[in-house]
Structures are given as C-alpha cells and as structure tokens.
mmCIF file with all atom_site columns, C-alpha atoms in Angstrom:
data_model
loop_
_atom_site.group_PDB
_atom_site.id
_atom_site.type_symbol
_atom_site.label_atom_id
_atom_site.label_alt_id
_atom_site.label_comp_id
_atom_site.label_asym_id
_atom_site.label_entity_id
_atom_site.label_seq_id
_atom_site.pdbx_PDB_ins_code
_atom_site.Cartn_x
_atom_site.Cartn_y
_atom_site.Cartn_z
_atom_site.occupancy
_atom_site.B_iso_or_equiv
_atom_site.pdbx_formal_charge
_atom_site.auth_seq_id
_atom_site.auth_comp_id
_atom_site.auth_asym_id
_atom_site.auth_atom_id
_atom_site.pdbx_PDB_model_num
ATOM 1   C CA . UNK C 1 1   ? -13.271 -24.580 -8.164  1.00 0.00 ? 57  UNK C CA 1
ATOM 2   C CA . UNK C 1 2   ? -13.507 -23.145 -5.049  1.00 0.00 ? 58  UNK C CA 1
ATOM 3   C CA . UNK C 1 3   ? -15.357 -19.358 -4.961  1.00 0.00 ? 59  UNK C CA 1
ATOM 4   C CA . UNK C 1 4   ? -14.533 -18.912 -1.508  1.00 0.00 ? 60  UNK C CA 1
ATOM 5   C CA . UNK C 1 5   ? -11.108 -17.127 -1.652  1.00 0.00 ? 61  UNK C CA 1
ATOM 6   C CA . UNK C 1 6   ? -10.879 -14.191 -3.610  1.00 0.00 ? 62  UNK C CA 1
ATOM 7   C CA . UNK C 1 7   ? -7.317  -12.779 -2.480  1.00 0.00 ? 63  UNK C CA 1
ATOM 8   C CA . UNK C 1 8   ? -4.633  -12.794 -0.090  1.00 0.00 ? 64  UNK C CA 1
ATOM 9   C CA . UNK C 1 9   ? -5.643  -10.771 2.948   1.00 0.00 ? 65  UNK C CA 1
ATOM 10  C CA . UNK C 1 10  ? -2.431  -10.688 5.459   1.00 0.00 ? 66  UNK C CA 1
ATOM 11  C CA . UNK C 1 11  ? 0.997   -12.147 5.485   1.00 0.00 ? 67  UNK C CA 1
ATOM 12  C CA . UNK C 1 12  ? 2.393   -13.207 8.740   1.00 0.00 ? 68  UNK C CA 1
ATOM 13  C CA . UNK C 1 13  ? 6.309   -12.453 9.520   1.00 0.00 ? 69  UNK C CA 1
ATOM 14  C CA . UNK C 1 14  ? 7.736   -13.624 13.015  1.00 0.00 ? 70  UNK C CA 1
ATOM 15  C CA . UNK C 1 15  ? 10.126  -10.890 14.431  1.00 0.00 ? 71  UNK C CA 1
ATOM 16  C CA . UNK C 1 16  ? 12.146  -10.809 17.741  1.00 0.00 ? 72  UNK C CA 1
ATOM 17  C CA . UNK C 1 17  ? 11.999  -7.130  18.160  1.00 0.00 ? 73  UNK C CA 1
ATOM 18  C CA . UNK C 1 18  ? 8.865   -5.510  17.207  1.00 0.00 ? 74  UNK C CA 1
ATOM 19  C CA . UNK C 1 19  ? 10.046  -1.942  17.245  1.00 0.00 ? 75  UNK C CA 1
ATOM 20  C CA . UNK C 1 20  ? 13.097  -2.380  15.267  1.00 0.00 ? 76  UNK C CA 1
ATOM 21  C CA . UNK C 1 21  ? 11.046  -4.715  12.917  1.00 0.00 ? 77  UNK C CA 1
ATOM 22  C CA . UNK C 1 22  ? 7.989   -2.059  12.671  1.00 0.00 ? 78  UNK C CA 1
ATOM 23  C CA . UNK C 1 23  ? 11.026  0.818   11.631  1.00 0.00 ? 79  UNK C CA 1
ATOM 24  C CA . UNK C 1 24  ? 12.478  -1.692  9.093   1.00 0.00 ? 80  UNK C CA 1
ATOM 25  C CA . UNK C 1 25  ? 9.188   -2.014  7.068   1.00 0.00 ? 81  UNK C CA 1
ATOM 26  C CA . UNK C 1 26  ? 8.002   1.228   7.255   1.00 0.00 ? 82  UNK C CA 1
ATOM 27  C CA . UNK C 1 27  ? 11.595  2.477   6.097   1.00 0.00 ? 83  UNK C CA 1
ATOM 28  C CA . UNK C 1 28  ? 12.085  -0.213  3.398   1.00 0.00 ? 84  UNK C CA 1
ATOM 29  C CA . UNK C 1 29  ? 8.416   -1.259  2.160   1.00 0.00 ? 85  UNK C CA 1
ATOM 30  C CA . UNK C 1 30  ? 6.828   2.367   3.036   1.00 0.00 ? 86  UNK C CA 1
ATOM 31  C CA . UNK C 1 31  ? 3.932   0.782   4.849   1.00 0.00 ? 87  UNK C CA 1
ATOM 32  C CA . UNK C 1 32  ? 1.926   2.336   7.420   1.00 0.00 ? 88  UNK C CA 1
ATOM 33  C CA . UNK C 1 33  ? 1.427   1.165   11.293  1.00 0.00 ? 89  UNK C CA 1
ATOM 34  C CA . UNK C 1 34  ? -2.655  0.378   11.387  1.00 0.00 ? 90  UNK C CA 1
ATOM 35  C CA . UNK C 1 35  ? -2.307  -1.189  14.746  1.00 0.00 ? 91  UNK C CA 1
ATOM 36  C CA . UNK C 1 36  ? 0.136   -1.645  17.281  1.00 0.00 ? 92  UNK C CA 1
ATOM 37  C CA . UNK C 1 37  ? 0.138   -4.130  20.335  1.00 0.00 ? 93  UNK C CA 1
ATOM 38  C CA . UNK C 1 38  ? 2.214   -5.106  22.893  1.00 0.00 ? 94  UNK C CA 1
ATOM 39  C CA . UNK C 1 39  ? 3.765   -8.123  20.755  1.00 0.00 ? 95  UNK C CA 1
ATOM 40  C CA . UNK C 1 40  ? 2.139   -7.733  17.323  1.00 0.00 ? 96  UNK C CA 1
ATOM 41  C CA . UNK C 1 41  ? 1.556   -5.162  14.775  1.00 0.00 ? 97  UNK C CA 1
ATOM 42  C CA . UNK C 1 42  ? -0.565  -4.809  11.557  1.00 0.00 ? 98  UNK C CA 1
ATOM 43  C CA . UNK C 1 43  ? 1.044   -2.573  8.640   1.00 0.00 ? 99  UNK C CA 1
ATOM 44  C CA . UNK C 1 44  ? -0.902  -1.954  5.496   1.00 0.00 ? 100 UNK C CA 1
ATOM 45  C CA . UNK C 1 45  ? 0.300   -0.253  2.058   1.00 0.00 ? 101 UNK C CA 1
ATOM 46  C CA . UNK C 1 46  ? -2.914  1.504   2.124   1.00 0.00 ? 102 UNK C CA 1
ATOM 47  C CA . UNK C 1 47  ? -3.833  0.155   -1.420  1.00 0.00 ? 103 UNK C CA 1
ATOM 48  C CA . UNK C 1 48  ? -7.109  -1.662  -2.141  1.00 0.00 ? 104 UNK C CA 1
ATOM 49  C CA . UNK C 1 49  ? -6.546  -5.483  -2.806  1.00 0.00 ? 105 UNK C CA 1
ATOM 50  C CA . UNK C 1 50  ? -3.083  -5.487  -1.102  1.00 0.00 ? 106 UNK C CA 1
ATOM 51  C CA . UNK C 1 51  ? -2.204  -7.792  1.395   1.00 0.00 ? 107 UNK C CA 1
ATOM 52  C CA . UNK C 1 52  ? -1.549  -6.256  5.054   1.00 0.00 ? 108 UNK C CA 1
ATOM 53  C CA . UNK C 1 53  ? 1.548   -7.690  6.977   1.00 0.00 ? 109 UNK C CA 1
ATOM 54  C CA . UNK C 1 54  ? 1.142   -8.845  10.219  1.00 0.00 ? 110 UNK C CA 1
ATOM 55  C CA . UNK C 1 55  ? 4.551   -8.937  12.263  1.00 0.00 ? 111 UNK C CA 1
ATOM 56  C CA . UNK C 1 56  ? 4.051   -11.439 15.162  1.00 0.00 ? 112 UNK C CA 1
ATOM 57  C CA . UNK C 1 57  ? 6.552   -11.202 18.137  1.00 0.00 ? 113 UNK C CA 1
ATOM 58  C CA . UNK C 1 58  ? 8.172   -14.712 18.894  1.00 0.00 ? 114 UNK C CA 1
ATOM 59  C CA . UNK C 1 59  ? 11.320  -15.794 20.697  1.00 0.00 ? 115 UNK C CA 1
ATOM 60  C CA . UNK C 1 60  ? 12.599  -17.970 18.304  1.00 0.00 ? 116 UNK C CA 1
ATOM 61  C CA . UNK C 1 61  ? 14.616  -16.710 15.004  1.00 0.00 ? 117 UNK C CA 1
ATOM 62  C CA . UNK C 1 62  ? 14.051  -19.231 12.651  1.00 0.00 ? 118 UNK C CA 1
ATOM 63  C CA . UNK C 1 63  ? 13.435  -16.849 9.531   1.00 0.00 ? 119 UNK C CA 1
ATOM 64  C CA . UNK C 1 64  ? 11.211  -17.246 6.690   1.00 0.00 ? 120 UNK C CA 1
ATOM 65  C CA . UNK C 1 65  ? 12.358  -19.008 3.573   1.00 0.00 ? 121 UNK C CA 1
ATOM 66  C CA . UNK C 1 66  ? 13.180  -22.327 1.922   1.00 0.00 ? 122 UNK C CA 1
ATOM 67  C CA . UNK C 1 67  ? 15.981  -24.137 -0.007  1.00 0.00 ? 123 UNK C CA 1
ATOM 68  C CA . UNK C 1 68  ? 15.094  -25.336 -3.299  1.00 0.00 ? 124 UNK C CA 1
ATOM 69  C CA . UNK C 1 69  ? 16.253  -28.925 -3.564  1.00 0.00 ? 125 UNK C CA 1
ATOM 70  C CA . UNK C 1 70  ? 16.629  -28.932 -7.291  1.00 0.00 ? 126 UNK C CA 1
ATOM 71  C CA . UNK C 1 71  ? 19.035  -26.171 -7.751  1.00 0.00 ? 127 UNK C CA 1
ATOM 72  C CA . UNK C 1 72  ? 19.943  -25.227 -3.792  1.00 0.00 ? 128 UNK C CA 1
ATOM 73  C CA . UNK C 1 73  ? 18.681  -21.805 -4.095  1.00 0.00 ? 129 UNK C CA 1
ATOM 74  C CA . UNK C 1 74  ? 17.002  -20.245 -0.973  1.00 0.00 ? 130 UNK C CA 1
ATOM 75  C CA . UNK C 1 75  ? 13.879  -18.608 -1.784  1.00 0.00 ? 131 UNK C CA 1
ATOM 76  C CA . UNK C 1 76  ? 11.856  -16.284 0.019   1.00 0.00 ? 132 UNK C CA 1
ATOM 77  C CA . UNK C 1 77  ? 7.747   -16.769 0.390   1.00 0.00 ? 133 UNK C CA 1
ATOM 78  C CA . UNK C 1 78  ? 6.845   -13.283 -0.172  1.00 0.00 ? 134 UNK C CA 1
ATOM 79  C CA . UNK C 1 79  ? 7.744   -10.810 -3.100  1.00 0.00 ? 135 UNK C CA 1
ATOM 80  C CA . UNK C 1 80  ? 7.269   -7.244  -3.151  1.00 0.00 ? 136 UNK C CA 1
ATOM 81  C CA . UNK C 1 81  ? 6.876   -5.624  -6.305  1.00 0.00 ? 137 UNK C CA 1
ATOM 82  C CA . UNK C 1 82  ? 8.664   -2.624  -7.324  1.00 0.00 ? 138 UNK C CA 1
ATOM 83  C CA . UNK C 1 83  ? 8.864   -1.006  -11.262 1.00 0.00 ? 139 UNK C CA 1
ATOM 84  C CA . UNK C 1 84  ? 12.567  0.036   -10.162 1.00 0.00 ? 140 UNK C CA 1
ATOM 85  C CA . UNK C 1 85  ? 14.274  -2.852  -9.530  1.00 0.00 ? 141 UNK C CA 1
ATOM 86  C CA . UNK C 1 86  ? 17.993  -1.970  -9.920  1.00 0.00 ? 142 UNK C CA 1
ATOM 87  C CA . UNK C 1 87  ? 17.633  1.447   -8.085  1.00 0.00 ? 143 UNK C CA 1
ATOM 88  C CA . UNK C 1 88  ? 15.703  -0.278  -5.141  1.00 0.00 ? 144 UNK C CA 1
ATOM 89  C CA . UNK C 1 89  ? 18.464  -3.076  -5.125  1.00 0.00 ? 145 UNK C CA 1
ATOM 90  C CA . UNK C 1 90  ? 21.203  0.009   -4.755  1.00 0.00 ? 146 UNK C CA 1
ATOM 91  C CA . UNK C 1 91  ? 19.361  1.869   -2.235  1.00 0.00 ? 147 UNK C CA 1
ATOM 92  C CA . UNK C 1 92  ? 19.073  -1.454  -0.280  1.00 0.00 ? 148 UNK C CA 1
ATOM 93  C CA . UNK C 1 93  ? 22.937  -1.925  -0.351  1.00 0.00 ? 149 UNK C CA 1
ATOM 94  C CA . UNK C 1 94  ? 23.431  2.038   0.500   1.00 0.00 ? 150 UNK C CA 1
ATOM 95  C CA . UNK C 1 95  ? 21.418  1.119   3.426   1.00 0.00 ? 151 UNK C CA 1
ATOM 96  C CA . UNK C 1 96  ? 23.717  -1.873  4.402   1.00 0.00 ? 152 UNK C CA 1
ATOM 97  C CA . UNK C 1 97  ? 20.712  -4.429  4.143   1.00 0.00 ? 153 UNK C CA 1
ATOM 98  C CA . UNK C 1 98  ? 21.489  -7.959  3.151   1.00 0.00 ? 154 UNK C CA 1
ATOM 99  C CA . UNK C 1 99  ? 20.773  -8.554  -0.287  1.00 0.00 ? 155 UNK C CA 1
ATOM 100 C CA . UNK C 1 100 ? 21.641  -11.599 -2.727  1.00 0.00 ? 156 UNK C CA 1
ATOM 101 C CA . UNK C 1 101 ? 22.381  -11.334 -6.367  1.00 0.00 ? 157 UNK C CA 1
ATOM 102 C CA . UNK C 1 102 ? 20.432  -9.321  -8.546  1.00 0.00 ? 158 UNK C CA 1
ATOM 103 C CA . UNK C 1 103 ? 19.022  -11.676 -11.218 1.00 0.00 ? 159 UNK C CA 1
ATOM 104 C CA . UNK C 1 104 ? 17.551  -9.740  -14.455 1.00 0.00 ? 160 UNK C CA 1
ATOM 105 C CA . UNK C 1 105 ? 17.028  -11.524 -17.642 1.00 0.00 ? 161 UNK C CA 1
ATOM 106 C CA . UNK C 1 106 ? 18.420  -9.660  -20.495 1.00 0.00 ? 162 UNK C CA 1
ATOM 107 C CA . UNK C 1 107 ? 16.249  -10.806 -23.051 1.00 0.00 ? 163 UNK C CA 1
ATOM 108 C CA . UNK C 1 108 ? 12.988  -9.113  -21.524 1.00 0.00 ? 164 UNK C CA 1
ATOM 109 C CA . UNK C 1 109 ? 14.561  -7.330  -18.387 1.00 0.00 ? 165 UNK C CA 1
ATOM 110 C CA . UNK C 1 110 ? 12.213  -9.233  -15.882 1.00 0.00 ? 166 UNK C CA 1
ATOM 111 C CA . UNK C 1 111 ? 13.941  -10.210 -12.625 1.00 0.00 ? 167 UNK C CA 1
ATOM 112 C CA . UNK C 1 112 ? 14.529  -9.910  -8.883  1.00 0.00 ? 168 UNK C CA 1
ATOM 113 C CA . UNK C 1 113 ? 16.635  -10.508 -5.614  1.00 0.00 ? 169 UNK C CA 1
ATOM 114 C CA . UNK C 1 114 ? 16.198  -11.322 -2.079  1.00 0.00 ? 170 UNK C CA 1
ATOM 115 C CA . UNK C 1 115 ? 17.003  -9.413  1.067   1.00 0.00 ? 171 UNK C CA 1
ATOM 116 C CA . UNK C 1 116 ? 16.776  -9.708  4.592   1.00 0.00 ? 172 UNK C CA 1
ATOM 117 C CA . UNK C 1 117 ? 14.711  -7.954  7.629   1.00 0.00 ? 173 UNK C CA 1
ATOM 118 C CA . UNK C 1 118 ? 16.279  -7.940  10.927  1.00 0.00 ? 174 UNK C CA 1
ATOM 119 C CA . UNK C 1 119 ? 15.551  -11.156 11.867  1.00 0.00 ? 175 UNK C CA 1
ATOM 120 C CA . UNK C 1 120 ? 17.094  -12.909 8.939   1.00 0.00 ? 176 UNK C CA 1
ATOM 121 C CA . UNK C 1 121 ? 13.417  -13.255 6.964   1.00 0.00 ? 177 UNK C CA 1
ATOM 122 C CA . UNK C 1 122 ? 14.418  -13.575 3.440   1.00 0.00 ? 178 UNK C CA 1
ATOM 123 C CA . UNK C 1 123 ? 11.742  -11.224 1.352   1.00 0.00 ? 179 UNK C CA 1
ATOM 124 C CA . UNK C 1 124 ? 12.358  -10.953 -2.323  1.00 0.00 ? 180 UNK C CA 1
ATOM 125 C CA . UNK C 1 125 ? 11.705  -7.767  -4.882  1.00 0.00 ? 181 UNK C CA 1
ATOM 126 C CA . UNK C 1 126 ? 10.894  -8.241  -8.275  1.00 0.00 ? 182 UNK C CA 1
ATOM 127 C CA . UNK C 1 127 ? 9.762   -6.067  -11.372 1.00 0.00 ? 183 UNK C CA 1
ATOM 128 C CA . UNK C 1 128 ? 7.329   -8.856  -12.746 1.00 0.00 ? 184 UNK C CA 1
ATOM 129 C CA . UNK C 1 129 ? 3.419   -8.442  -12.152 1.00 0.00 ? 185 UNK C CA 1
ATOM 130 C CA . UNK C 1 130 ? 1.093   -11.027 -13.451 1.00 0.00 ? 186 UNK C CA 1
ATOM 131 C CA . UNK C 1 131 ? -2.554  -10.824 -15.242 1.00 0.00 ? 187 UNK C CA 1
ATOM 132 C CA . UNK C 1 132 ? -4.805  -9.254  -12.587 1.00 0.00 ? 188 UNK C CA 1
ATOM 133 C CA . UNK C 1 133 ? -2.429  -7.861  -10.309 1.00 0.00 ? 189 UNK C CA 1
#
C-alpha cells in the first residue's frame, strides 16, 4: 500500500468559455476564484481537505462523463456533496440547469442526480458521505 498520496488535490474540468464557466461554478457550487489566467482558473471551496477545481480552456467540446455498459446509464466522474439533495435539485431546475432524474432510495433516503455545466460536462450531486469525509 502506498503512503505517498493522502487525498485529491484538484479536479480539472475542460471548458470552452472560461468566463461563463467561472460564473456557473461560482453560482452553482459557491466556489471562489483563487486564480484566473487567460485560459484557466483555479476555484476553491475554502475548506481544508476539499479539492480545488481547475477550469482549463479548450476548443473541443467533449464533455466529461462515461456510459456504464452494464446498465446504459451515463455517469459523471465528480460527485458533489449536499445534505439538501431535494432542495438543491429543485433550485437547479428553477435556474433552468439541465438535470437528470432525482434518484433517492426510499429505505435510507440516500441518493443523487446529475446536472450539466455550460459545456455539457456531467456533474453529480449526492447526499452520501463515506467514512473519513
């Protein structure tokens, strides 16, 4: 077992319009701009141990996500935590942000859903925390 890596430092997200994306992430996630260059920006939640978000300008619009070939569901590679899953879902809908179906397990109340940034990058929200988070 490696003792070299202790946590995730930064999530890098490709964007085609840096200004639009900065405003989206500030508004939707509540992050602050730590650094803004001509073609990239570092965003932060200002919490210890939480990864920063590095928006990287690109010309190609591919979107980050993948298809689960076992069930055909499109998955994000980033899940953001919220204790208020239903309220966040409704808030995004009210802001006309594209969202997927809200999935909540009725037995324990945990679940999540996907939402897209201006470039079509699929992000997810969940109300699940794991040990150590």
